């Protein structure tokens, strides 16, 4: 089959997916349709929000579908009318069987982990939060159970000690786009091979909620540091800062630095100021707070924060 004869429908929503869609277009693949989430209102002004994938599709004049319900008869009929050979899914909702079984060459997904590790909605965050030193991307054919299908390709990257989840996300986004293109070529030229995922050897990566982001200062400094960088810049770790005035202040912490200063006997969450620096006591050592955002304010360096606030405890 010639490249131009391979009809592809692309499913995706966020920026992470756009990079792969762009790579397919730049490699002259025939994307006959793009499926993304419906527009929604967001923010105080209730402005209409369009997904990153929709904005790309509109800018490149790609046929666009935005179904409310993936099992709706009208959507199913629209998909069938595209007569696609292959579906590609990246950071999208779980597809019903009647959708992912539709194309003759199947449906493959790009997942931001080294499957079967970190199946679920937040694989990048969980890898950094857990202090992993490597992660990667996997392409695999969809099955009914989420993130369980036979693997096609897998590539690794190092998670460096200074990386936050934003850094890892961006590197995986670019690596994943390259691998999506390579996966399509392997399908096109018949060189594709697949490997079943090992049974029973998986790590869950569930969706992250606000309470998952709250810092527990009773944990070790390394655990606290990994939580902060695993949630930075989004959704961000948070804590309650108590000021000398007694006012509690919910605050996001974006950056921290490990120290070798022990703090045994000090109440966890106690704050210590040294000049323009701020340190918080964990279960074993002090950790330096480098960047913070008090509720209702912009993110700022700790030096700027200390000009207007007088904190003494985090809890």
Coordinates of N, CA and C in Angstrom, one line a residue, residues 1 5-11 24 29-33 83-89 100 102-109 141 152 180 183-185 187-188 192:
X1 N 0.8 -1.2 0.0 CA 0.0 0.0 0.0 C 0.9 1.2 0.0
X5 N -2.5 6.1 0.2 CA -3.7 5.2 0.2 C -4.1 4.8 1.6
X6 N -3.2 5.0 2.6 CA -3.5 4.6 4.0 C -4.3 5.8 4.7
X7 N -5.6 5.5 4.9 CA -6.5 6.5 5.5 C -6.4 6.4 7.1
X8 N -6.1 7.5 7.7 CA -5.9 7.5 9.2 C -7.0 8.5 9.8
X9 N -7.6 8.0 10.9 CA -8.4 8.9 11.8 C -7.6 9.0 13.1
X10 N -7.4 10.3 13.5 CA -6.6 10.6 14.7 C -7.5 11.0 15.9
X11 N -7.4 10.4 17.1 CA -8.2 10.8 18.2 C -7.2 11.4 19.3
X24 N 2.6 13.4 11.8 CA 1.9 12.7 10.8 C 1.6 13.5 9.5
X29 N 1.2 11.8 5.7 CA 0.3 10.8 5.9 C -1.1 11.3 5.7
X30 N -2.0 10.5 5.2 CA -3.4 10.9 4.8 C -4.3 10.8 6.0
X31 N -4.4 11.9 6.8 CA -5.3 12.0 7.9 C -6.6 12.5 7.4
X32 N -7.6 11.5 7.4 CA -8.9 11.9 6.8 C -9.9 12.4 7.8
X33 N -9.5 12.3 9.1 CA -10.4 12.8 10.2 C -9.7 13.0 11.5
X83 N -14.2 5.7 6.1 CA -13.5 4.5 5.5 C -12.0 4.4 5.8
X84 N -11.7 4.7 7.1 CA -10.3 4.7 7.5 C -9.8 3.3 7.6
X85 N -8.5 3.2 7.4 CA -7.8 1.9 7.5 C -7.2 1.7 8.9
X86 N -6.9 2.9 9.6 CA -6.2 2.9 10.9 C -6.6 4.0 11.7
X87 N -6.9 3.7 13.0 CA -7.1 4.7 14.0 C -5.9 4.9 14.9
X88 N -5.6 6.1 15.3 CA -4.5 6.4 16.2 C -5.1 7.2 17.4
X89 N -4.8 6.8 18.6 CA -5.4 7.4 19.8 C -4.3 7.9 20.7
X100 N -13.1 1.1 18.3 CA -11.7 0.7 18.1 C -11.6 -0.6 17.2
X102 N -13.3 -0.9 14.5 CA -13.8 -0.5 13.2 C -12.7 -0.6 12.0
X103 N -11.5 0.0 12.2 CA -10.6 0.0 11.0 C -10.0 -1.4 10.8
X104 N -9.7 -1.7 9.5 CA -9.2 -3.0 9.2 C -7.8 -3.3 9.7
X105 N -7.0 -2.2 9.9 CA -5.7 -2.4 10.4 C -5.6 -2.2 11.9
X106 N -6.7 -1.9 12.5 CA -6.7 -1.8 14.0 C -6.6 -0.4 14.5
X107 N -6.5 -0.3 15.8 CA -6.4 1.0 16.5 C -5.2 0.9 17.4
X108 N -4.2 1.8 17.3 CA -3.2 1.8 18.3 C -3.1 3.1 19.1
X109 N -2.5 3.0 20.2 CA -2.5 4.1 21.2 C -1.0 4.4 21.5
X141 N -1.6 -1.9 20.4 CA -3.0 -2.0 19.9 C -4.0 -2.1 21.0
X152 N 3.7 -2.6 20.5 CA 4.3 -2.5 19.1 C 5.8 -2.0 19.3
X180 N 5.3 7.4 16.9 CA 4.0 7.2 16.2 C 4.2 7.1 14.7
X183 N 5.8 3.8 14.0 CA 4.8 2.7 14.1 C 3.9 2.6 12.8
X184 N 3.5 3.8 12.3 CA 2.7 3.8 11.1 C 3.5 3.2 9.9
X185 N 4.8 3.6 9.8 CA 5.6 3.0 8.8 C 5.7 1.5 8.9
X187 N 3.6 -0.5 10.1 CA 2.3 -1.1 9.7 C 2.2 -1.0 8.1
X188 N 2.6 0.1 7.6 CA 2.6 0.3 6.1 C 3.4 -0.7 5.4
X192 N 5.9 -4.7 11.0 CA 5.4 -4.6 12.4 C 5.4 -6.0 13.1

